[in-house]
Short mmCIF file of C-alpha atoms and ligand atoms in Angstrom, two decimals:
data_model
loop_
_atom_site.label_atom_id
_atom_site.label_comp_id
_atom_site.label_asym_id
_atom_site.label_seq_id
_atom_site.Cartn_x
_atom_site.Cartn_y
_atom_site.Cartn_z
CA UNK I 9 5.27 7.53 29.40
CA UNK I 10 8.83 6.85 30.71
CA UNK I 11 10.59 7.75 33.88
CA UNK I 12 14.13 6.83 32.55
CA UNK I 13 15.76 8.15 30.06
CA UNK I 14 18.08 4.70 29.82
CA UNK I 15 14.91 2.43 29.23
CA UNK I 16 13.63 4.83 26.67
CA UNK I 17 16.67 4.32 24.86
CA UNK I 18 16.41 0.84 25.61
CA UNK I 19 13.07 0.19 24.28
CA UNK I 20 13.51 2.80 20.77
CA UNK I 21 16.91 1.03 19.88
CA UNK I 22 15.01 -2.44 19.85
CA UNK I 23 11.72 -0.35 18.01
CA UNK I 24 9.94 -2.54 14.63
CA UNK I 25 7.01 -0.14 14.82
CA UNK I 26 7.29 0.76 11.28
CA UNK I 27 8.87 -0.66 7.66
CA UNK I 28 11.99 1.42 8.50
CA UNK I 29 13.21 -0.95 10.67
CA UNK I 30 14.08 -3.55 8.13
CA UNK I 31 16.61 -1.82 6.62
CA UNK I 32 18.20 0.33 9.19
CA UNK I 33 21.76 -0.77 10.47
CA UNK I 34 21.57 1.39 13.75
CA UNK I 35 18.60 2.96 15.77
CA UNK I 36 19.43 6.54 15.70
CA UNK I 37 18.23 8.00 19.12
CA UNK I 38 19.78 10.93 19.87
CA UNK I 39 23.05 12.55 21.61
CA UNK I 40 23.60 15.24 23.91
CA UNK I 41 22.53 16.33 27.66
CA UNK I 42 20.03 14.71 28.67
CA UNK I 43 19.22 17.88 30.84
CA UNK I 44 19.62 20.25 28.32
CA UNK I 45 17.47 23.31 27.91
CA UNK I 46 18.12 23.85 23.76
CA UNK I 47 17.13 20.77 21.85
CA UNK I 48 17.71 20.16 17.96
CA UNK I 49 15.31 18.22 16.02
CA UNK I 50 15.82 17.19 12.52
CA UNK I 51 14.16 14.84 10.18
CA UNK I 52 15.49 11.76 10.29
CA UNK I 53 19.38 9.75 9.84
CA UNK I 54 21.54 9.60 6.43
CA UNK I 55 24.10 6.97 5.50
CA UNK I 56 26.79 8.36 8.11
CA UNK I 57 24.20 8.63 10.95
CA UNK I 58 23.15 5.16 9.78
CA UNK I 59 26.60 3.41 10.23
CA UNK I 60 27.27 5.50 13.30
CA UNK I 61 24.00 5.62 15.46
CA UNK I 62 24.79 9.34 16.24
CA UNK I 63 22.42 12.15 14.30
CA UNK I 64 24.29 14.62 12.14
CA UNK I 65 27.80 13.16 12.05
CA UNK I 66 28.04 13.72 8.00
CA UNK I 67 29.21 16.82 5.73
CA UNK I 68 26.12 18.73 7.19
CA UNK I 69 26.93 17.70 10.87
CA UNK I 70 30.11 19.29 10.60
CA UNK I 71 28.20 22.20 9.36
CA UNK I 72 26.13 22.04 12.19
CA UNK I 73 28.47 21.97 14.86
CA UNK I 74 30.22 24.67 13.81
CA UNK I 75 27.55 26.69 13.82
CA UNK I 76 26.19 25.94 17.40
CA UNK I 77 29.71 25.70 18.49
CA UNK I 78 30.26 29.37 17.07
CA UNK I 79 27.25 30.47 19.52
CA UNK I 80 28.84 28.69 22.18
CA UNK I 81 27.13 25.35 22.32
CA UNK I 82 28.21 22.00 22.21
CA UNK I 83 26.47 18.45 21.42
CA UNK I 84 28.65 16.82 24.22
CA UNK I 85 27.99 19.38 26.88
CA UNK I 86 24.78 21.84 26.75
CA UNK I 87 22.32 20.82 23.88
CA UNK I 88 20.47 17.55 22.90
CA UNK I 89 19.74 16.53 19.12
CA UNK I 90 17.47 14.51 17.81
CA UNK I 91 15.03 13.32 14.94
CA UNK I 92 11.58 12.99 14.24
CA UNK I 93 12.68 8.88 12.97
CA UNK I 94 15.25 7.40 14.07
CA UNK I 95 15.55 5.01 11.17
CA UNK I 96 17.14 5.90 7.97
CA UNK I 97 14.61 5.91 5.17
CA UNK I 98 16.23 4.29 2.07
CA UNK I 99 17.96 6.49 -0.10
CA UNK I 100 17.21 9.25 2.25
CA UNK I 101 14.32 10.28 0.77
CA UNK I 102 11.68 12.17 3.23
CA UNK I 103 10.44 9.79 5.82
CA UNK I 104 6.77 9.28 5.09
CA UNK I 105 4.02 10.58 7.23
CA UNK I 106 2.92 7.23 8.67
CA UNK I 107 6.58 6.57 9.51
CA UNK I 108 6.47 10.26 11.57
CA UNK I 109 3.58 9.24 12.98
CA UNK I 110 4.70 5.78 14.44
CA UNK I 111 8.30 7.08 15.47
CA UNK I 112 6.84 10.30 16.98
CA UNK I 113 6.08 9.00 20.60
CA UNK I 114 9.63 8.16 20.79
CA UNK I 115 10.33 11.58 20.29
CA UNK I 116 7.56 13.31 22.23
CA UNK I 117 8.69 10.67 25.97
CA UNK I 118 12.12 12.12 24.90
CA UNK I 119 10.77 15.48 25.19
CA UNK I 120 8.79 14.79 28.50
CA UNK I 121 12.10 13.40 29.99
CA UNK I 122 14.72 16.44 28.64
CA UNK I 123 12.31 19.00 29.11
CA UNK I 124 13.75 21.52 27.18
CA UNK I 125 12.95 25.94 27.24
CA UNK I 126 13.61 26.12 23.46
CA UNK I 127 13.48 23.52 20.64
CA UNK I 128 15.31 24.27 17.21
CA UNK I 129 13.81 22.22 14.20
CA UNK I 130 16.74 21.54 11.54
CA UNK I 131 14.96 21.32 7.79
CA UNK I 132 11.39 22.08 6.23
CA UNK I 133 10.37 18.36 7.20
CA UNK I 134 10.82 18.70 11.26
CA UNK I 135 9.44 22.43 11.08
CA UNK I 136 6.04 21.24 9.49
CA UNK I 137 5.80 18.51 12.39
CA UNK I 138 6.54 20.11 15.15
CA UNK I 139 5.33 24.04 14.76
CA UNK I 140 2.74 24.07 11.65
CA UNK I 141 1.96 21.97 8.38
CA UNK I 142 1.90 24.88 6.54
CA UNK I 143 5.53 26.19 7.50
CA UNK I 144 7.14 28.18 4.96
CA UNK I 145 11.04 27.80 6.08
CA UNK I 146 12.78 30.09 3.32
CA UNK I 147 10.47 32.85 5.06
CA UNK I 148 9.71 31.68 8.63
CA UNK I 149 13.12 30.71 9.82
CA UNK I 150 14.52 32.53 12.67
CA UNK I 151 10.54 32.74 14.46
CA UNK I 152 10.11 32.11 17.36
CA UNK I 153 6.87 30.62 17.80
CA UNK I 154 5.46 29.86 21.17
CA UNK I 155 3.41 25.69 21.34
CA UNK I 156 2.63 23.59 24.15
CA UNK I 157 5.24 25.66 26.72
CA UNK I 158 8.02 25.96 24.68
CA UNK I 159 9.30 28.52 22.60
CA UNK I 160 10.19 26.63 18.94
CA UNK I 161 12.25 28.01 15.83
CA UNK I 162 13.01 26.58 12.95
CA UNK I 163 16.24 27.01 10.50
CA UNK I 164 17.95 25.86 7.54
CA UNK I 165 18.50 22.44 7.50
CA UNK I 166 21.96 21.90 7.18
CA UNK I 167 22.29 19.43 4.34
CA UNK I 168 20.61 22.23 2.14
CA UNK I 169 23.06 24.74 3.49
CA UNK I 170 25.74 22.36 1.69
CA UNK I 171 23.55 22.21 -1.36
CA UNK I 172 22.79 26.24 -1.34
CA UNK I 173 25.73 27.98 0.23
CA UNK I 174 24.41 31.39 -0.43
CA UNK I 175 22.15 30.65 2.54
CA UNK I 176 24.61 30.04 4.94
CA UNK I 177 24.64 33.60 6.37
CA UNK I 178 20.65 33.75 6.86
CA UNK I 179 21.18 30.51 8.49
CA UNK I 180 23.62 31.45 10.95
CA UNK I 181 21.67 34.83 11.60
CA UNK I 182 19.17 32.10 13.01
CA UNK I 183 21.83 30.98 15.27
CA UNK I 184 22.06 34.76 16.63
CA UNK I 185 19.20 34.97 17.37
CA UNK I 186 19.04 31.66 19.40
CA UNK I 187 21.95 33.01 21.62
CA UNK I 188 19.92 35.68 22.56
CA UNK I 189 16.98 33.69 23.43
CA UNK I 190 18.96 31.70 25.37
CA UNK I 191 20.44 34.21 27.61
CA UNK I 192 17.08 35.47 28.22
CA UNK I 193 15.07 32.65 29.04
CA UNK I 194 17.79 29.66 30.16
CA UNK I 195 18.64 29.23 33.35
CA UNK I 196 21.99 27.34 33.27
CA UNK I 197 25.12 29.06 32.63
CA UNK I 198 25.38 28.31 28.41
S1 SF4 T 214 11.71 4.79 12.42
FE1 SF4 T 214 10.96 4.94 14.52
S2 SF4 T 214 9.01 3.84 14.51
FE2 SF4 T 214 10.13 3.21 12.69
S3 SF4 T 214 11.24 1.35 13.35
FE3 SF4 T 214 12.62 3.11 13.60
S4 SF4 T 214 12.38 3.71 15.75
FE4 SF4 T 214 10.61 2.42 15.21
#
């Protein structure tokens, strides 16, 4: 386990633990306070988060941060989001399980370090890792589940918001719902 969040970063951006990293052009660890109490997790980077190194910068990114900025948070100030990889798989198909599996102690040190109250899975993929394999998003979104200390939801992933727009408004009911969670179990002003 790590101590600092700088050599985590250090070591994951410099990671060949799986085939991903032969066609990656960035390491795609994460962005956000490092102190934060909300923390996104989606699957894994697209093209955009590719070329940029930053998760969720493309069409569905926007998405995204209008949504948490609607609910009055911010990836610069009060949340952190990451992936479950933090390579791009090619064509950005679903990364495979053994890829999960090798990228997921990345994740789980940046947990330990970030310590977050409440994590939000983005998409079906991060959902089935993180609360249960046999997650049903369309009908268990907005759930809070409680796991190892934290209270986890799940929600719409926001690249099949773009693809399914009638969704949108469940999807931002989620959101809602997250406010109120975090007023009553956050400590920091949000
Ligand atoms: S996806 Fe994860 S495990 Fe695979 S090379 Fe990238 S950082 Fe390493």
């Amino acid at each position: 386990m790590y101590n600092s969040f700088d050599e985590l970063e250090r070591d994951c951006k410099a990671c060949k633990k799986c085939e991903l990293c032969k066609t990656r052009q960035n390491v795609v660890f994460g962005v956000g306070n490092k102190k934060a109490e909300v923390l996104f997790i989606g699957e894994g980077p697209g093209e955009n988060e590719d070329i940029k190194g930053e998760p969720f910068v493309g069409r569905g990114g926007q998405l995204l941060d209008k949504m948490i900025n609607a609910v009055e948070l911010d990836r610069n100030t009060n949340i952190y989001i990451a992936n479950i990889v933090k390579c791009r798989p090619p064509q950005n198909r679903d990364p495979l399980p053994e890829e999960q599996e090798a990228c997921m102690d990345w994740l789980r040190n940046q947990i330990a370090l970030i310590k977050p109250k409440i994590i939000v899975c983005l998409g079906r993929i991060s959902a089935m890792k993180l609360i249960k394999p046999d997650i049903k998003i369309t009908k268990e979104h907005g759930i809070f589940f409680e796991k190892n200390n934290f209270i986890i939801m799940a929600t719409l992933h926001p690249a099949a918001l773009l693809r399914n727009p009638a969704n949108k408004p469940a999807a931002f009911e989620d959101f809602l719902k997250l406010r109120e969670k975090i007023n009553e179990v956050c400590e920091h002003t949000y």
